[in-house]
Short mmCIF file of C-alpha atoms in Angstrom, two decimals:
data_model
loop_
_atom_site.label_atom_id
_atom_site.label_comp_id
_atom_site.label_asym_id
_atom_site.label_seq_id
_atom_site.Cartn_x
_atom_site.Cartn_y
_atom_site.Cartn_z
CA MET A 381 0.00 0.00 0.00
CA LYS A 382 1.32 3.43 -0.96
CA PRO A 383 2.18 5.90 1.84
CA ILE A 384 -0.50 8.54 2.42
CA VAL A 385 0.58 12.20 2.47
CA LEU A 386 -1.94 14.65 3.98
CA ILE A 387 -1.59 18.27 2.79
CA LEU A 388 -3.28 20.87 4.97
CA SER A 389 -2.99 24.21 3.15
CA LYS A 390 -5.15 26.96 1.63
CA SER A 391 -2.66 27.49 -1.20
CA ASN A 392 -3.60 25.56 -4.31
CA VAL A 393 -0.14 26.23 -5.75
CA ASP A 394 1.61 24.72 -2.73
CA CYS A 395 -0.80 21.77 -2.65
CA GLU A 396 -0.13 21.01 -6.31
CA ALA A 397 3.66 21.24 -5.94
CA ILE A 398 3.69 18.98 -2.87
CA SER A 399 1.27 16.54 -4.50
CA GLN A 400 3.46 16.22 -7.61
CA ALA A 401 6.54 15.71 -5.45
CA ALA A 402 4.79 13.06 -3.34
CA VAL A 403 3.50 11.16 -6.36
CA SER A 404 7.02 11.15 -7.83
CA GLN A 405 8.16 9.37 -4.66
CA GLY A 406 5.46 6.70 -4.87
CA CYS A 407 3.00 8.30 -2.46
CA ARG A 408 -0.71 8.96 -2.54
CA THR A 409 -1.90 12.44 -1.51
CA VAL A 410 -4.99 13.79 0.25
CA ALA A 411 -5.54 17.57 0.47
CA ALA A 412 -7.67 19.43 3.01
CA GLY A 413 -8.46 23.12 3.29
CA SER A 414 -9.01 23.17 7.05
CA VAL A 415 -8.22 21.27 10.24
CA GLU A 416 -11.83 20.12 10.54
CA GLU A 417 -11.89 18.88 6.96
CA ALA A 418 -8.75 16.70 7.29
CA PRO A 419 -10.26 13.66 9.10
CA VAL A 420 -13.26 13.72 6.75
CA CYS A 421 -11.05 13.68 3.67
CA LEU A 422 -8.96 10.80 5.01
CA GLY A 423 -11.80 8.63 6.26
CA LYS A 424 -10.25 5.45 7.71
CA LEU A 425 -6.88 6.07 6.09
CA VAL A 426 -3.88 6.81 8.32
CA PRO A 427 -1.36 9.30 6.92
CA SER A 428 2.36 8.53 6.83
CA LEU A 429 3.27 12.22 6.62
CA LEU A 430 1.60 15.59 7.32
CA TYR A 431 2.23 18.87 5.49
CA VAL A 432 0.67 21.66 7.56
CA ASP A 433 0.55 25.36 6.73
CA ALA A 434 1.88 27.45 9.61
CA GLU A 435 -1.38 29.41 9.56
CA PHE A 436 -3.15 26.36 11.03
CA ALA A 437 -0.48 25.62 13.63
CA LYS A 438 -1.07 28.20 16.30
CA GLY A 439 0.72 27.36 19.56
CA GLY A 440 1.03 23.70 18.63
CA GLY A 441 -2.54 22.81 19.53
CA THR A 442 -3.47 21.94 15.95
CA LEU A 443 -0.40 19.74 15.49
CA ARG A 444 -1.10 18.01 18.77
CA SER A 445 -4.69 17.24 17.84
CA LEU A 446 -3.77 16.06 14.34
CA ALA A 447 -1.04 13.74 15.61
CA GLY A 448 -3.34 12.38 18.29
CA ALA A 449 -6.03 11.60 15.73
CA TRP A 450 -3.80 9.06 13.98
CA GLY A 451 -1.73 7.41 16.68
CA GLY A 452 0.51 10.03 18.27
CA SER A 453 3.78 11.71 17.44
CA ASP A 454 5.22 8.97 15.21
CA ILE A 455 3.78 10.67 12.10
CA PRO A 456 6.30 13.21 10.73
CA VAL A 457 5.03 16.78 10.39
CA ILE A 458 6.46 19.24 7.84
CA LEU A 459 5.52 22.85 8.48
CA ILE A 460 4.92 25.08 5.45
CA ILE A 461 6.25 28.52 6.40
CA LYS A 462 6.64 31.97 4.87
CA PRO A 463 10.19 33.36 4.58
CA ASP A 464 9.39 36.16 7.02
CA ILE A 465 7.91 33.98 9.80
CA LYS A 466 8.89 35.08 13.28
CA HIS A 467 11.46 33.00 15.13
CA ALA A 468 9.39 32.95 18.32
CA HIS A 469 6.50 31.32 16.47
CA LEU A 470 8.79 28.59 15.09
CA LYS A 471 10.27 27.95 18.52
CA SER A 472 6.81 27.36 20.00
CA LEU A 473 6.06 24.75 17.32
CA LYS A 474 9.44 22.97 17.44
CA PRO A 475 8.37 19.99 19.64
CA TRP A 476 5.85 18.83 17.01
CA VAL A 477 7.72 19.65 13.77
CA HIS A 478 10.17 17.35 11.97
CA ASP A 479 11.14 19.71 9.13
CA TYR A 480 10.18 22.92 7.32
CA LEU A 481 9.25 23.82 3.74
CA THR A 482 9.18 27.42 2.52
CA THR A 483 6.27 28.80 0.48
CA PRO A 484 5.96 29.07 -2.45
CA VAL A 485 6.84 25.39 -2.54
CA VAL A 486 9.30 24.20 -5.19
CA ARG A 487 8.40 20.71 -6.36
CA GLU A 488 12.03 19.51 -6.64
CA VAL A 489 12.82 20.72 -3.12
CA ALA A 490 9.77 18.94 -1.73
CA ALA A 491 10.71 15.73 -3.60
CA ALA A 492 14.26 15.79 -2.20
CA GLN A 493 12.88 16.39 1.27
CA LEU A 494 10.52 13.42 0.93
CA ARG A 495 13.34 11.16 -0.23
CA ASN A 496 15.40 12.05 2.81
CA LEU A 497 12.47 11.59 5.18
CA PHE A 498 11.63 8.15 3.81
CA ARG A 499 15.29 7.13 3.94
CA ILE A 500 15.43 8.16 7.58
CA LYS A 501 12.20 6.28 8.25
CA ASP A 502 13.60 3.17 6.53
CA LEU A 503 16.75 3.42 8.63
CA GLU A 504 14.69 3.79 11.80
CA GLN A 505 12.61 0.74 10.89
CA ALA A 506 15.74 -1.24 10.03
CA THR A 507 17.29 -0.23 13.35
CA ASP A 508 14.15 -1.19 15.26
CA LYS A 509 14.07 -4.54 13.46
CA ALA A 510 17.76 -5.15 14.15
CA VAL A 511 17.26 -4.38 17.85
CA SER A 512 14.20 -6.66 17.96
CA ASN A 513 16.14 -9.44 16.22
CA LEU A 514 19.04 -9.02 18.64
CA GLU A 515 16.66 -9.22 21.60
CA GLN A 516 15.11 -12.39 20.16
CA TRP A 517 18.55 -13.89 19.58
CA LEU A 518 19.68 -13.12 23.13
CA SER A 519 16.43 -14.54 24.51
CA ARG A 520 16.89 -17.67 22.40
CA CYS A 521 20.47 -18.14 23.62
CA GLU A 522 19.39 -17.63 27.22
CA SER A 523 16.60 -20.15 26.80
CA VAL A 524 18.66 -22.99 25.28
CA VAL A 525 21.52 -22.46 27.73
CA HIS A 526 19.04 -22.46 30.63
CA TYR A 527 17.72 -25.94 29.84
CA PHE A 528 20.99 -27.31 28.42
CA ASP A 529 22.17 -30.51 30.04
CA PRO A 530 24.55 -32.52 27.84
CA PHE A 531 23.29 -35.81 29.29
CA SER A 532 19.61 -35.11 28.71
CA PHE A 533 19.61 -32.46 25.96
CA ASP A 534 16.42 -32.69 23.93
CA GLN A 535 16.87 -31.47 20.34
CA ALA A 536 13.10 -31.63 19.82
CA LYS A 537 12.60 -29.21 22.72
CA ALA A 538 15.11 -26.82 21.16
CA GLN A 539 13.21 -27.05 17.85
CA ASP A 540 9.90 -26.34 19.58
CA ASP A 541 11.43 -23.29 21.24
CA LEU A 542 12.67 -22.07 17.84
CA ALA A 543 9.21 -22.52 16.30
CA GLN A 544 7.56 -20.61 19.14
CA ARG A 545 9.86 -17.67 18.51
CA LEU A 546 9.71 -17.69 14.71
CA VAL A 547 6.39 -18.91 13.29
CA ARG A 548 3.72 -16.21 12.91
CA ARG A 549 0.82 -16.02 15.35
CA LYS A 550 -1.48 -13.96 13.13
CA GLN A 551 -1.74 -13.14 9.44
CA THR A 552 -0.51 -9.58 9.95
CA ASP A 553 2.90 -10.82 11.16
CA VAL A 554 4.43 -10.28 7.72
CA ASP A 555 7.98 -10.53 9.11
CA ARG A 556 7.39 -14.11 10.27
CA PRO A 557 7.03 -17.34 8.28
CA ALA A 558 3.85 -19.40 8.18
CA CYS A 559 5.75 -22.69 8.47
CA LEU A 560 9.03 -24.02 9.89
CA MET A 561 10.63 -27.33 8.94
CA VAL A 562 13.62 -29.02 10.58
CA ALA A 563 15.11 -31.89 8.56
CA VAL A 564 17.85 -34.31 9.65
CA PRO A 565 19.48 -37.18 7.70
CA ASP A 566 18.08 -40.63 8.41
CA GLY A 567 21.06 -42.50 6.95
CA LYS A 568 19.14 -43.69 3.89
CA ASN A 569 19.76 -40.78 1.47
CA SER A 570 16.64 -39.10 2.78
CA LEU A 571 15.62 -36.69 5.52
CA ARG A 572 13.28 -36.96 8.50
CA CYS A 573 11.29 -33.78 8.97
CA ASP A 574 9.44 -32.13 11.82
CA ILE A 575 7.07 -29.41 10.60
CA HIS A 576 5.53 -26.55 12.59
CA THR A 577 2.71 -24.56 10.97
CA SER A 578 0.76 -21.49 12.04
CA ASN A 579 -2.76 -22.25 13.26
CA GLY A 580 -3.82 -18.63 13.72
CA THR A 581 -2.77 -18.33 17.35
CA GLY A 582 0.75 -19.78 17.18
CA PRO A 583 2.82 -22.67 15.85
CA ALA A 584 1.42 -26.20 15.88
CA LYS A 585 3.66 -29.22 15.34
CA LEU A 586 2.44 -31.95 13.02
CA SER A 587 1.72 -35.10 14.99
CA SER A 588 3.98 -37.28 12.85
CA ARG A 589 7.27 -36.86 11.06
CA ILE A 590 7.54 -37.12 7.30
CA THR A 591 10.43 -38.57 5.32
CA ILE A 592 11.53 -36.81 2.14
CA PRO A 593 14.33 -37.10 -0.42
CA GLU A 594 16.92 -34.34 -0.72
CA ALA A 595 15.22 -31.92 -3.13
CA MET A 596 16.63 -29.05 -5.17
CA VAL A 597 16.07 -26.50 -2.42
CA PHE A 598 18.56 -28.28 -0.16
CA HIS A 599 21.23 -28.27 -2.87
CA ARG A 600 20.62 -24.55 -3.47
CA ILE A 601 21.07 -23.83 0.23
CA LYS A 602 24.35 -25.76 0.24
CA ALA A 603 25.49 -23.78 -2.80
CA GLU A 604 24.86 -20.52 -0.92
CA ASN A 605 27.31 -21.38 1.88
CA GLY A 606 24.65 -22.92 4.07
CA ALA A 607 22.22 -19.98 4.38
CA ALA A 608 19.97 -18.49 1.70
CA ALA A 609 16.67 -16.73 0.95
CA PHE A 610 14.63 -17.39 -2.21
CA ASN A 611 11.48 -15.73 -3.60
CA HIS A 612 9.43 -17.33 -6.37
CA PHE A 613 9.93 -14.26 -8.59
CA ASP A 614 13.73 -14.11 -8.25
CA ARG A 615 15.45 -13.98 -11.65
CA GLY A 616 12.09 -13.61 -13.33
CA GLY A 617 10.93 -17.03 -12.14
CA ARG A 618 7.37 -18.35 -12.29
CA LEU A 619 5.41 -19.45 -9.22
CA ALA A 620 4.60 -22.86 -10.72
CA ASP A 621 8.25 -23.54 -11.54
CA PHE A 622 9.26 -22.55 -8.00
CA GLN A 623 7.16 -25.39 -6.56
CA SER A 624 9.37 -27.96 -8.31
CA HIS A 625 12.17 -27.12 -5.88
CA PHE A 626 10.27 -28.76 -3.04
CA PRO A 627 9.26 -32.38 -2.32
CA PRO A 628 5.54 -33.17 -2.78
CA GLU A 629 5.36 -34.25 0.88
CA VAL A 630 6.24 -30.70 1.95
CA LEU A 631 3.84 -29.07 -0.52
CA GLN A 632 1.01 -31.16 0.90
CA VAL A 633 1.56 -29.42 4.22
CA THR A 634 2.48 -25.90 3.09
CA ASP A 635 0.32 -25.72 -0.06
CA THR A 636 1.82 -23.10 -2.41
CA ILE A 637 5.28 -21.87 -1.42
CA TYR A 638 5.98 -18.23 -2.27
CA ASN A 639 9.33 -17.83 -0.55
CA VAL A 640 11.71 -19.77 1.65
CA VAL A 641 14.60 -19.01 3.98
CA GLY A 642 16.89 -21.91 4.79
CA LEU A 643 20.16 -22.94 6.36
CA GLU A 644 22.26 -26.07 6.71
CA HIS A 645 24.45 -26.88 9.70
CA SER A 646 26.13 -30.19 10.52
CA GLY A 647 23.82 -32.05 8.13
CA MET A 648 20.65 -30.54 9.60
CA TYR A 649 18.40 -28.22 7.58
CA VAL A 650 16.12 -25.50 8.94
CA LEU A 651 13.64 -24.04 6.44
CA ALA A 652 11.09 -21.25 6.99
CA PHE A 653 8.33 -20.88 4.38
CA ASN A 654 5.95 -18.14 3.30
CA TYR A 655 6.87 -14.91 4.99
CA GLY A 656 4.24 -12.20 4.40
CA ARG A 657 6.69 -10.21 2.26
CA PRO A 658 9.67 -10.87 -0.02
CA VAL A 659 12.59 -12.43 1.85
CA THR A 660 16.18 -11.20 1.85
CA SER A 661 19.62 -12.32 2.95
CA ASP A 662 18.94 -10.53 6.27
CA ASP A 663 16.18 -13.06 6.97
CA ALA A 664 18.62 -15.90 6.30
CA LEU A 665 21.13 -14.34 8.68
CA PHE A 666 18.46 -13.94 11.37
CA LEU A 667 17.26 -17.54 10.98
CA LYS A 668 20.85 -18.70 11.22
CA GLY A 669 21.36 -16.68 14.39
CA LEU A 670 18.25 -18.17 16.02
CA SER A 671 18.96 -21.74 14.91
CA LEU A 672 22.66 -22.16 15.57
CA PRO A 673 22.60 -22.05 19.41
CA GLY A 674 20.30 -25.08 19.60
CA SER A 675 22.09 -26.87 16.76
CA PHE A 676 25.51 -26.20 18.27
CA LEU A 677 24.49 -27.37 21.73
CA GLY A 678 22.95 -30.46 20.15
CA VAL A 679 26.34 -31.31 18.62
CA VAL A 680 28.09 -30.61 21.93
CA ALA A 681 25.59 -32.79 23.81
CA GLY A 682 26.09 -35.60 21.29
CA ASN A 683 29.86 -35.46 21.69
CA VAL A 684 29.59 -35.36 25.49
CA GLN A 685 27.21 -38.31 25.45
CA ASP A 686 29.58 -40.27 23.19
CA ILE A 687 32.48 -39.56 25.52
CA SER A 688 30.31 -40.41 28.52
CA GLU A 689 29.29 -43.68 26.89
CA SER A 690 32.94 -44.58 26.32
CA PHE A 691 33.73 -43.63 29.90
CA LEU A 692 30.95 -45.83 31.26
CA VAL A 693 32.10 -48.78 29.14
CA MET A 694 35.65 -48.37 30.44
CA ALA A 695 34.41 -48.03 34.03
CA GLN A 696 32.40 -51.22 33.71
CA ALA A 697 35.33 -53.04 32.12
CA LEU A 698 37.56 -51.98 35.02
CA ALA A 699 34.95 -53.05 37.56
CA VAL A 700 34.48 -56.46 35.93
CA ALA A 701 38.24 -56.98 35.61
CA THR A 702 38.73 -56.42 39.33
CA ASP A 703 35.67 -58.37 40.48
CA SER A 704 36.94 -61.36 42.42
CA GLN A 705 33.66 -63.30 42.48
CA GLY A 706 34.01 -64.98 39.09
CA ASP A 707 30.41 -64.25 38.06
CA ARG A 708 31.25 -62.31 34.87
CA GLY A 709 30.45 -58.99 36.43
CA ALA A 710 27.00 -59.82 37.81
CA HIS A 711 27.96 -58.64 41.30
CA VAL A 712 29.18 -55.22 40.16
CA ARG A 713 26.13 -54.71 37.92
CA ARG A 714 23.85 -55.54 40.86
CA MET A 715 25.75 -53.06 43.01
CA ASN A 716 24.91 -50.29 40.55
CA GLU A 717 21.23 -51.19 40.67
CA TYR A 718 21.07 -51.54 44.45
CA ALA A 719 22.69 -48.13 44.89
CA ARG A 720 20.34 -46.52 42.36
CA VAL A 721 17.27 -47.94 44.12
CA ILE A 722 18.37 -46.67 47.54
CA ALA A 723 19.25 -43.21 46.17
CA GLU A 724 15.86 -42.95 44.45
CA SER A 725 14.08 -44.13 47.59
CA MET A 726 15.84 -41.34 49.49
CA SER A 727 14.65 -38.81 46.84
CA LEU A 728 18.21 -37.69 46.18
CA PRO A 729 18.95 -35.35 43.21
CA GLY A 730 18.77 -36.91 39.76
CA ARG A 731 22.41 -36.20 38.93
CA PHE A 732 23.52 -37.95 42.14
CA VAL A 733 21.31 -40.95 41.30
CA GLN A 734 22.82 -41.16 37.81
CA THR A 735 26.36 -40.92 39.12
CA ILE A 736 26.06 -43.45 41.94
CA ALA A 737 24.38 -45.85 39.48
CA TYR A 738 27.66 -46.21 37.58
CA SER A 739 30.08 -45.53 40.45
CA ALA A 740 28.96 -48.28 42.84
CA GLN A 741 30.43 -50.98 40.61
CA LEU A 742 33.93 -49.65 41.33
CA HIS A 743 33.67 -50.15 45.09
CA ASP A 744 36.13 -53.05 45.18
CA VAL A 745 38.50 -51.91 42.43
CA GLY A 746 41.37 -51.96 44.96
CA LYS A 747 41.09 -55.75 45.20
CA ILE A 748 43.06 -55.99 41.97
CA TYR A 749 46.13 -55.74 44.23
CA ILE A 750 44.91 -58.54 46.56
CA HIS A 751 45.75 -62.11 45.56
CA PRO A 752 42.61 -64.09 44.49
CA ASP A 753 43.59 -67.04 46.71
CA LEU A 754 43.31 -64.76 49.70
CA LEU A 755 39.96 -63.32 48.62
CA GLU A 756 38.44 -66.76 48.07
CA LYS A 757 40.09 -68.56 51.00
CA PRO A 758 37.57 -71.15 52.31
CA LEU A 759 38.71 -70.72 55.92
CA ARG A 760 38.65 -67.76 58.27
CA LEU A 761 41.40 -65.27 57.47
CA THR A 762 44.21 -64.78 59.93
CA SER A 763 44.56 -61.30 61.41
CA GLN A 764 47.57 -60.70 59.17
CA GLU A 765 45.62 -61.79 56.08
CA PHE A 766 42.65 -59.65 57.04
CA ASP A 767 44.96 -56.65 57.45
CA LEU A 768 46.05 -57.18 53.83
CA VAL A 769 42.44 -57.37 52.60
CA LYS A 770 41.56 -54.20 54.51
CA LYS A 771 44.02 -52.28 52.35
CA HIS A 772 41.78 -52.52 49.27
CA PRO A 773 39.70 -49.37 50.02
CA VAL A 774 42.80 -47.16 50.09
CA LEU A 775 44.27 -48.93 47.07
CA GLY A 776 41.00 -48.47 45.19
CA ALA A 777 40.90 -44.74 45.96
CA GLN A 778 44.47 -44.42 44.69
CA ILE A 779 43.56 -46.20 41.44
CA LEU A 780 40.56 -43.94 40.80
CA GLY A 781 42.58 -40.80 41.46
CA ASP A 782 41.30 -37.23 41.54
CA SER A 783 39.17 -37.04 38.39
CA PRO A 784 35.89 -35.13 39.00
CA LEU A 785 34.07 -37.80 36.99
CA LEU A 786 35.21 -40.42 39.50
CA SER A 787 34.99 -38.42 42.72
CA ILE A 788 31.90 -40.28 43.97
CA ALA A 789 33.39 -43.61 42.88
CA ARG A 790 36.55 -42.73 44.80
CA ASN A 791 34.55 -41.93 47.94
CA ILE A 792 32.70 -45.22 47.59
CA ALA A 793 35.89 -47.24 47.17
CA LEU A 794 37.44 -45.57 50.21
CA THR A 795 34.46 -45.60 52.61
CA HIS A 796 32.10 -48.48 51.77
CA HIS A 797 33.51 -50.49 54.69
CA GLU A 798 33.17 -47.64 57.20
CA CYS A 799 30.42 -48.07 59.81
CA TRP A 800 28.00 -45.55 61.28
CA ASP A 801 29.09 -46.58 64.79
CA GLY A 802 32.80 -46.12 63.98
CA SER A 803 33.68 -49.83 63.91
CA GLY A 804 34.61 -49.96 60.22
CA TYR A 805 37.80 -49.51 58.22
CA PRO A 806 40.16 -48.18 56.89
CA ARG A 807 39.86 -44.95 58.93
CA GLY A 808 37.23 -45.76 61.54
CA LEU A 809 34.92 -42.95 60.41
CA SER A 810 31.53 -42.59 62.06
CA GLY A 811 28.20 -40.83 61.57
CA GLU A 812 27.94 -37.94 59.12
CA SER A 813 31.69 -38.00 58.49
CA ILE A 814 31.04 -40.96 56.17
CA PRO A 815 30.06 -39.75 52.66
CA LEU A 816 26.47 -40.67 51.85
CA GLU A 817 27.51 -42.58 48.74
CA GLY A 818 29.77 -44.78 50.86
CA ALA A 819 26.97 -45.41 53.37
CA ILE A 820 24.58 -46.39 50.56
CA VAL A 821 26.99 -48.82 48.95
CA LYS A 822 27.79 -50.40 52.34
CA VAL A 823 24.18 -51.58 52.70
CA ALA A 824 24.14 -52.76 49.08
CA ASP A 825 27.41 -54.67 49.48
CA VAL A 826 26.30 -56.36 52.71
CA TYR A 827 23.01 -57.44 51.11
CA ASP A 828 24.73 -58.92 48.05
CA ALA A 829 27.37 -60.64 50.19
CA LEU A 830 24.64 -62.29 52.28
CA ARG A 831 22.77 -63.46 49.17
CA THR A 832 25.80 -64.84 47.32
CA MET A 833 27.40 -68.26 47.85
CA HIS A 834 31.19 -68.45 48.13
CA SER A 835 33.66 -71.24 48.75
CA TYR A 836 33.79 -70.17 52.38
CA LYS A 837 30.05 -69.62 53.01
CA SER A 838 26.55 -70.53 51.96
CA SER A 839 24.00 -68.01 50.72
CA TYR A 840 21.01 -66.49 52.53
CA SER A 841 17.51 -66.07 51.17
CA HIS A 842 16.16 -62.58 50.57
CA GLY A 843 14.03 -62.81 53.69
CA ASP A 844 16.97 -63.82 55.89
CA ALA A 845 19.25 -61.16 54.38
CA ARG A 846 16.55 -58.53 54.94
CA ARG A 847 16.08 -59.63 58.56
CA ILE A 848 19.81 -59.62 59.33
CA ILE A 849 20.29 -56.10 57.90
CA LEU A 850 17.24 -54.62 59.63
CA ALA A 851 17.52 -56.45 62.96
CA GLY A 852 21.10 -57.71 63.16
CA GLY A 853 22.47 -61.25 63.20
CA GLY A 854 24.44 -63.43 60.81
CA ASP A 855 27.12 -66.05 61.39
CA ASP A 856 30.77 -66.31 62.33
CA LEU A 857 31.84 -64.65 59.08
CA HIS A 858 29.05 -62.06 58.89
CA GLU A 859 28.08 -60.65 62.25
CA ILE A 860 25.84 -57.69 61.39
CA ARG A 861 24.65 -54.92 63.72
CA THR A 862 22.10 -52.31 62.69
CA SER A 863 24.28 -49.67 64.33
CA GLN A 864 26.74 -50.15 61.47
CA PHE A 865 24.36 -48.55 58.95
CA HIS A 866 23.32 -44.97 58.23
CA PRO A 867 19.77 -44.72 59.70
CA ASP A 868 18.32 -42.98 56.61
CA VAL A 869 19.92 -45.50 54.27
CA LEU A 870 18.58 -48.35 56.41
CA LYS A 871 15.09 -46.84 56.19
CA ALA A 872 15.38 -46.52 52.41
CA PHE A 873 16.48 -50.16 52.18
CA GLU A 874 13.45 -51.22 54.20
CA GLN A 875 11.16 -49.28 51.85
CA ALA A 876 12.74 -50.71 48.70
CA GLU A 877 13.81 -54.20 49.85
CA ALA A 878 11.47 -55.98 47.41
CA GLN A 879 13.35 -54.37 44.53
CA PHE A 880 16.62 -55.74 45.93
CA ASP A 881 15.29 -59.28 45.55
CA ASP A 882 14.14 -58.50 41.99
CA ILE A 883 17.58 -57.18 41.13
CA TYR A 884 19.35 -60.19 42.60
CA GLN A 885 17.08 -62.61 40.72
CA SER A 886 17.35 -60.82 37.38
CA VAL A 887 21.02 -59.80 37.24
CA GLY A 888 23.20 -62.86 36.90
CA ALA A 889 22.16 -64.71 40.04
#
């Protein structure tokens, strides 16, 4: 729609000169001979610019009322003045005037003035848009960083957040697309796509993914260094021909595509369709700025998870290699599960639960330095032999070292034989001085030791093991007192004891 220029002047000569100048700059003009006539002449139209003869602008009241009639002071006002106008009169009008034009008006001067005003307005709009885009980008970065956890990062959640910020909520949002598509390779020379479309109030995600081949639009995006904007009329193109750039599966969702902004990063494509105006390279840059934080953190999370997976495999291999029970690692796997169940029963933080669930298996890693014949001796150990066995907690802590990833495992290795009443080893710790992870694994280790048969002892049933831990008892080799256990851990065991039996029965028993 062409900008509307309202001319409020009694001079037909000035009106004609301004009108010709405005038309030459692509504007539509409306002329009025009085302040009262102006709103009638305009009807429902809102002017983009006001030319007002100084005769009508006494004390600024007229300018104030005119500006207020169409939305305030954002509408530029050009005052038509006589060469001999008094300075005091101009000073009183200054707060409402953007520029001046001397009568009799020269068409070329008015045209140059209009060009400058529209350039300034374009710059102001571009600045406002840039600031708005920057605010959106900062908000997007803050959002993805806020919920970023490399071990549980959800790429779909990041995509939903992007759609909420980008897809239009109403038809008048011409600076926003009507549809957003995120496509990732599926390893079969095709792409899996999630599509978000505008439903009039905001973006709605299609209930199911679609699979598409790599179409021409993806190759064009790659050719443009990974970010591009295309309109159907670019290079004199036809709308029907433009549709051939897109897979039929996408056209079924978007209907006719008039323009598209897209980017490619690490094999993933993000495409935004059907802005309410022609798209430019600035739109591609903005889409790239909004998309990259989530995409980048997705790559980081994937790498961290791969490293974590390798770490867990190595930790399990170390635990199995040092397990003296000859059950192919069943004991250490059960220890992880027992510890997880107790931690969950105690409502401990999720990160702690995750960590203890892989750290418990390393409780006896120090036994790699103890001869197997001593560990499996069928008779009671001599005091000298037992002193050797009691070195394995310290040896285990030394093996695990000071890595932050193994700090809980190190505490477990060092303290899982400490007792709440101070009767344990290697340091005789008591009460709260024993790390909680060590106290948890102590109960788990005692339970599994009672349940498992060795060359030097028979096994106990779940019921007997439960009774011994909760009430005390045992035999010559396992004399258990309830005072040895952390009271809260003992309570958690009592609440979850049925799961202990399930774990023992299902994991290599």
